[in-house]
DNA sequence: CTGTTAGCGCATTCAG
DNA sequence: CTGAATGCGCTAACAG
């Protein structure tokens, strides 16, 4: 309990006054830095607690030449207003919040609608954060490359590209796509379709990996169906696709959310999953195992991804070197295939 | 394009130097405040653009005695690490980000594990943000009341309570519960169960509203099943419940996520939804209509909620008065009931 | 061990 | 219309 009556204590100056010491002493006492008599330190800390005083973080940071915050940017290159509904990104955000908090950083959340090529540099120059984590490179690869060349504390969640200069953490999407292909083949599926927006590099890689693991005859017949990553859009895309008379026996969806949309559309057409149609998703979001039927999917380890993003960022912040990391996805077989 | 070669321009002081004017002139030019010759203003703005200079927001805010940021706090009173997986909160977060951005505020995201009764005051005193939005009061009603008594810019998403002093925006959960009850009755269901964690005020209100709209005989037989708001926990709770031999014909789940867990568990027990068992959720998250069968649910208008939260907060920030708002939920009938 | 002093980058009086 | 000076709240030399 704090009981701050009398004079309000709004700054270390106020506190110094009533403690009868100098501001620097108060500063030292409260930051536990610098040499200071044990008793004075404790006395001042108690006084601060009694008056409910806490150091003003903004001023502290200005003085220290830092902000104490890291930005998490969600570029909505083509899916305006949609990304945040994706459970995968949300789970990622949660883990990032935890990881950053553990290292004493605030998390500044911002959705950005990339306009032109200056949005990122412009954001950085405003000096609101010490570093930037970008979730999904969207179609902004060129912008990222340019910024990364002169700004170190920048990490991107997304597909690794050998040509990219920027630091990425992500799943090996090609391998994930191959996993999906192999699985559908093992299920005897040959008439296949891929649902997703291949202008997003991550999804493009999944598609490529998928194709690459298919024998030529099956590969040539794969149909590419454009679908955005929202449940509604995926559902609509699938409905249109089925309505046009297509009857594949295996579908690889670029994300679990898309897979659920596809299954919902299939159910309406009385196509039985998995009897007539095998569906496999990507991500393994928490709801994947609750969906009906439980979703076969390619799992990405989100928690690990978040931890890695923060770790690499902190290395860069400390002036150390850091390298892109790509980890292997894992096939999770449930009942939709 | 910016081409910043030669001397780096890091502060208005630098810019003033190369512009041959004083810092105050630069300040006036860049903030578009104060009287200033039109030409000098334009000249300096162009110079700034050319050198890729942007005002340091942190310093500006310190000087202005503000932070330019609003905190969005997710108290995890009992569901450690889980809330952020709830699509409802996530959608809310997305809309909040947009609304705040529109008004020029950054969004500082933080999950808090309420410990003791000082976590909120302590956070506020750190002065990191100009205002606080709390998503879900969890079991922290007392803390919120105490803080609200001396801190104005604080708005809570959650159940309205006549006894609470703090400002809330939320759905009329009682009415929502009643909607669910009426609907299940109309479906001829009489053997009912409620799934949720009633130590959360919002869920408690849904439960109370549910009971209140039931005839005495049905009400007396309602079973209350404790379930946390994650898919896994809900699934487990339902599995255990069915395994214990319970066979209700109608279930009202405190959230859509819980409803999906219940349906998944029911499917495993070969209980057909909706033939043998009607299930109704709460929220109407995007995935609700993609679930199998599509979920009957009580809809909350998240977007409107977010807009209102921000609006009330801004009023409080401007020193104006603001009152709690509660809006009516809407029954969305699909195929799970 | 503690106090004095000088800024961090900016906005805003007050003069001119 | 513009410049000089002051300080937002804090930390870090540098003295003592």
mmCIF file of C-alpha atoms in Angstrom, chain B residues 2-158:
data_model
loop_
_atom_site.group_PDB
_atom_site.id
_atom_site.type_symbol
_atom_site.label_atom_id
_atom_site.label_comp_id
_atom_site.label_asym_id
_atom_site.label_seq_id
_atom_site.Cartn_x
_atom_site.Cartn_y
_atom_site.Cartn_z
ATOM 1 C CA UNK B 2 16.319 10.331 -49.208
ATOM 2 C CA UNK B 3 19.988 10.871 -49.810
ATOM 3 C CA UNK B 4 21.719 11.529 -46.560
ATOM 4 C CA UNK B 5 25.415 11.598 -47.179
ATOM 5 C CA UNK B 6 27.902 14.009 -45.671
ATOM 6 C CA UNK B 7 27.011 14.925 -42.120
ATOM 7 C CA UNK B 8 24.337 12.866 -40.455
ATOM 8 C CA UNK B 9 21.391 14.916 -39.271
ATOM 9 C CA UNK B 10 20.336 13.507 -35.937
ATOM 10 C CA UNK B 11 18.656 16.406 -34.221
ATOM 11 C CA UNK B 12 17.021 19.690 -34.988
ATOM 12 C CA UNK B 13 20.282 21.239 -33.832
ATOM 13 C CA UNK B 14 22.115 19.579 -36.708
ATOM 14 C CA UNK B 15 19.448 20.639 -39.126
ATOM 15 C CA UNK B 16 19.471 24.199 -37.800
ATOM 16 C CA UNK B 17 23.174 24.350 -38.394
ATOM 17 C CA UNK B 18 23.080 23.382 -42.035
ATOM 18 C CA UNK B 19 19.982 25.490 -42.595
ATOM 19 C CA UNK B 20 21.624 28.513 -41.055
ATOM 20 C CA UNK B 21 18.750 29.147 -38.673
ATOM 21 C CA UNK B 22 18.108 28.588 -34.998
ATOM 22 C CA UNK B 23 16.745 25.421 -33.458
ATOM 23 C CA UNK B 24 13.516 27.088 -32.528
ATOM 24 C CA UNK B 25 12.926 27.980 -36.139
ATOM 25 C CA UNK B 26 13.452 24.397 -37.150
ATOM 26 C CA UNK B 27 11.149 23.258 -34.405
ATOM 27 C CA UNK B 28 8.447 25.628 -35.574
ATOM 28 C CA UNK B 29 8.906 24.600 -39.166
ATOM 29 C CA UNK B 30 8.649 20.911 -38.477
ATOM 30 C CA UNK B 31 5.749 21.021 -36.074
ATOM 31 C CA UNK B 32 3.753 23.466 -38.185
ATOM 32 C CA UNK B 33 3.057 25.355 -34.995
ATOM 33 C CA UNK B 34 3.825 28.939 -34.191
ATOM 34 C CA UNK B 35 4.228 31.817 -36.594
ATOM 35 C CA UNK B 36 6.825 31.341 -39.267
ATOM 36 C CA UNK B 37 7.570 32.684 -42.686
ATOM 37 C CA UNK B 38 6.005 30.453 -45.290
ATOM 38 C CA UNK B 39 9.143 30.166 -47.340
ATOM 39 C CA UNK B 40 11.498 29.400 -44.497
ATOM 40 C CA UNK B 41 9.068 26.762 -43.309
ATOM 41 C CA UNK B 42 8.969 25.093 -46.686
ATOM 42 C CA UNK B 43 12.676 25.402 -47.137
ATOM 43 C CA UNK B 44 13.366 23.675 -43.858
ATOM 44 C CA UNK B 45 10.803 20.982 -44.436
ATOM 45 C CA UNK B 46 12.399 20.177 -47.738
ATOM 46 C CA UNK B 47 15.836 20.153 -46.193
ATOM 47 C CA UNK B 48 14.599 17.757 -43.543
ATOM 48 C CA UNK B 49 13.085 15.488 -46.171
ATOM 49 C CA UNK B 50 16.250 15.564 -48.215
ATOM 50 C CA UNK B 51 18.343 14.510 -45.236
ATOM 51 C CA UNK B 52 15.815 11.954 -44.120
ATOM 52 C CA UNK B 53 15.353 13.704 -40.829
ATOM 53 C CA UNK B 54 12.391 13.118 -38.584
ATOM 54 C CA UNK B 55 11.747 14.643 -35.213
ATOM 55 C CA UNK B 56 12.719 12.443 -32.310
ATOM 56 C CA UNK B 57 9.361 11.509 -30.912
ATOM 57 C CA UNK B 58 10.680 10.470 -27.525
ATOM 58 C CA UNK B 59 12.304 13.810 -26.841
ATOM 59 C CA UNK B 60 9.336 15.665 -28.196
ATOM 60 C CA UNK B 61 7.048 13.788 -25.892
ATOM 61 C CA UNK B 62 9.249 14.351 -22.873
ATOM 62 C CA UNK B 63 9.167 18.040 -23.533
ATOM 63 C CA UNK B 64 5.407 17.964 -24.060
ATOM 64 C CA UNK B 65 4.888 16.014 -20.892
ATOM 65 C CA UNK B 66 3.254 13.125 -22.654
ATOM 66 C CA UNK B 67 4.280 9.790 -24.108
ATOM 67 C CA UNK B 68 2.088 9.513 -27.163
ATOM 68 C CA UNK B 69 1.353 5.928 -26.294
ATOM 69 C CA UNK B 70 -1.578 4.062 -24.857
ATOM 70 C CA UNK B 71 -1.127 0.787 -23.046
ATOM 71 C CA UNK B 72 -3.264 -2.205 -23.835
ATOM 72 C CA UNK B 73 -3.029 -4.542 -20.889
ATOM 73 C CA UNK B 74 -4.102 -8.161 -20.876
ATOM 74 C CA UNK B 75 -4.340 -9.319 -17.304
ATOM 75 C CA UNK B 76 -3.837 -13.045 -17.035
ATOM 76 C CA UNK B 77 -5.394 -13.474 -13.645
ATOM 77 C CA UNK B 78 -5.777 -17.195 -13.861
ATOM 78 C CA UNK B 79 -5.071 -18.215 -17.391
ATOM 79 C CA UNK B 80 -1.387 -17.700 -17.581
ATOM 80 C CA UNK B 81 -0.057 -17.410 -21.080
ATOM 81 C CA UNK B 82 -3.364 -18.180 -22.663
ATOM 82 C CA UNK B 83 -5.427 -15.127 -23.342
ATOM 83 C CA UNK B 84 -3.589 -14.099 -26.419
ATOM 84 C CA UNK B 85 -4.629 -17.266 -28.157
ATOM 85 C CA UNK B 86 -8.246 -16.211 -27.944
ATOM 86 C CA UNK B 87 -9.237 -14.957 -31.386
ATOM 87 C CA UNK B 88 -11.689 -12.582 -29.835
ATOM 88 C CA UNK B 89 -9.035 -10.661 -27.938
ATOM 89 C CA UNK B 90 -6.854 -10.721 -30.976
ATOM 90 C CA UNK B 91 -9.434 -9.186 -33.226
ATOM 91 C CA UNK B 92 -10.017 -6.574 -30.542
ATOM 92 C CA UNK B 93 -6.325 -5.848 -30.431
ATOM 93 C CA UNK B 94 -6.236 -5.328 -34.164
ATOM 94 C CA UNK B 95 -9.060 -2.851 -34.119
ATOM 95 C CA UNK B 96 -7.576 -1.041 -31.154
ATOM 96 C CA UNK B 97 -4.311 -0.694 -33.016
ATOM 97 C CA UNK B 98 -6.139 0.921 -35.896
ATOM 98 C CA UNK B 99 -8.236 3.239 -33.796
ATOM 99 C CA UNK B 100 -5.296 4.400 -31.745
ATOM 100 C CA UNK B 101 -3.109 4.886 -34.780
ATOM 101 C CA UNK B 102 -5.783 7.059 -36.298
ATOM 102 C CA UNK B 103 -5.604 9.343 -33.309
ATOM 103 C CA UNK B 104 -1.860 9.454 -33.340
ATOM 104 C CA UNK B 105 -1.198 7.123 -30.461
ATOM 105 C CA UNK B 106 1.184 4.229 -30.310
ATOM 106 C CA UNK B 107 -0.059 1.012 -28.828
ATOM 107 C CA UNK B 108 2.023 -0.473 -26.064
ATOM 108 C CA UNK B 109 1.112 -4.106 -25.582
ATOM 109 C CA UNK B 110 1.665 -5.839 -22.316
ATOM 110 C CA UNK B 111 0.471 -9.034 -20.757
ATOM 111 C CA UNK B 112 0.406 -8.677 -17.027
ATOM 112 C CA UNK B 113 0.325 -11.306 -14.369
ATOM 113 C CA UNK B 114 -1.458 -9.504 -11.579
ATOM 114 C CA UNK B 115 0.508 -10.003 -8.420
ATOM 115 C CA UNK B 116 -0.704 -8.364 -5.302
ATOM 116 C CA UNK B 117 -2.666 -5.184 -5.679
ATOM 117 C CA UNK B 118 -0.057 -2.761 -6.903
ATOM 118 C CA UNK B 119 0.581 -3.956 -10.435
ATOM 119 C CA UNK B 120 -1.654 -1.400 -12.089
ATOM 120 C CA UNK B 121 -0.673 1.641 -10.049
ATOM 121 C CA UNK B 122 2.885 0.618 -10.423
ATOM 122 C CA UNK B 123 2.557 0.396 -14.171
ATOM 123 C CA UNK B 124 0.887 3.767 -14.361
ATOM 124 C CA UNK B 125 3.435 5.497 -12.188
ATOM 125 C CA UNK B 126 6.200 4.384 -14.478
ATOM 126 C CA UNK B 127 4.752 6.954 -16.855
ATOM 127 C CA UNK B 128 5.246 4.928 -19.963
ATOM 128 C CA UNK B 129 1.847 5.735 -21.414
ATOM 129 C CA UNK B 130 -0.743 8.475 -21.387
ATOM 130 C CA UNK B 131 -3.631 6.125 -20.811
ATOM 131 C CA UNK B 132 -4.516 2.519 -20.220
ATOM 132 C CA UNK B 133 -6.970 0.149 -21.839
ATOM 133 C CA UNK B 134 -7.494 -3.114 -20.058
ATOM 134 C CA UNK B 135 -8.951 -6.022 -21.941
ATOM 135 C CA UNK B 136 -10.948 -8.132 -19.526
ATOM 136 C CA UNK B 137 -11.149 -7.326 -15.875
ATOM 137 C CA UNK B 138 -10.236 -10.863 -14.982
ATOM 138 C CA UNK B 139 -10.554 -11.139 -11.225
ATOM 139 C CA UNK B 140 -9.044 -7.705 -10.625
ATOM 140 C CA UNK B 141 -12.163 -5.713 -10.000
ATOM 141 C CA UNK B 142 -10.958 -4.358 -6.659
ATOM 142 C CA UNK B 143 -7.656 -3.177 -8.070
ATOM 143 C CA UNK B 144 -9.381 -1.456 -10.947
ATOM 144 C CA UNK B 145 -11.781 0.329 -8.652
ATOM 145 C CA UNK B 146 -9.019 1.649 -6.490
ATOM 146 C CA UNK B 147 -6.929 2.899 -9.378
ATOM 147 C CA UNK B 148 -9.874 4.418 -11.209
ATOM 148 C CA UNK B 149 -10.586 6.574 -8.198
ATOM 149 C CA UNK B 150 -7.450 8.605 -8.776
ATOM 150 C CA UNK B 151 -6.493 7.915 -12.389
ATOM 151 C CA UNK B 152 -8.821 9.071 -15.114
ATOM 152 C CA UNK B 153 -7.503 7.804 -18.454
ATOM 153 C CA UNK B 154 -8.427 4.203 -17.805
ATOM 154 C CA UNK B 155 -11.004 2.174 -19.699
ATOM 155 C CA UNK B 156 -11.851 -1.472 -19.297
ATOM 156 C CA UNK B 157 -13.316 -3.884 -21.791
ATOM 157 C CA UNK B 158 -15.653 -6.077 -19.868
#
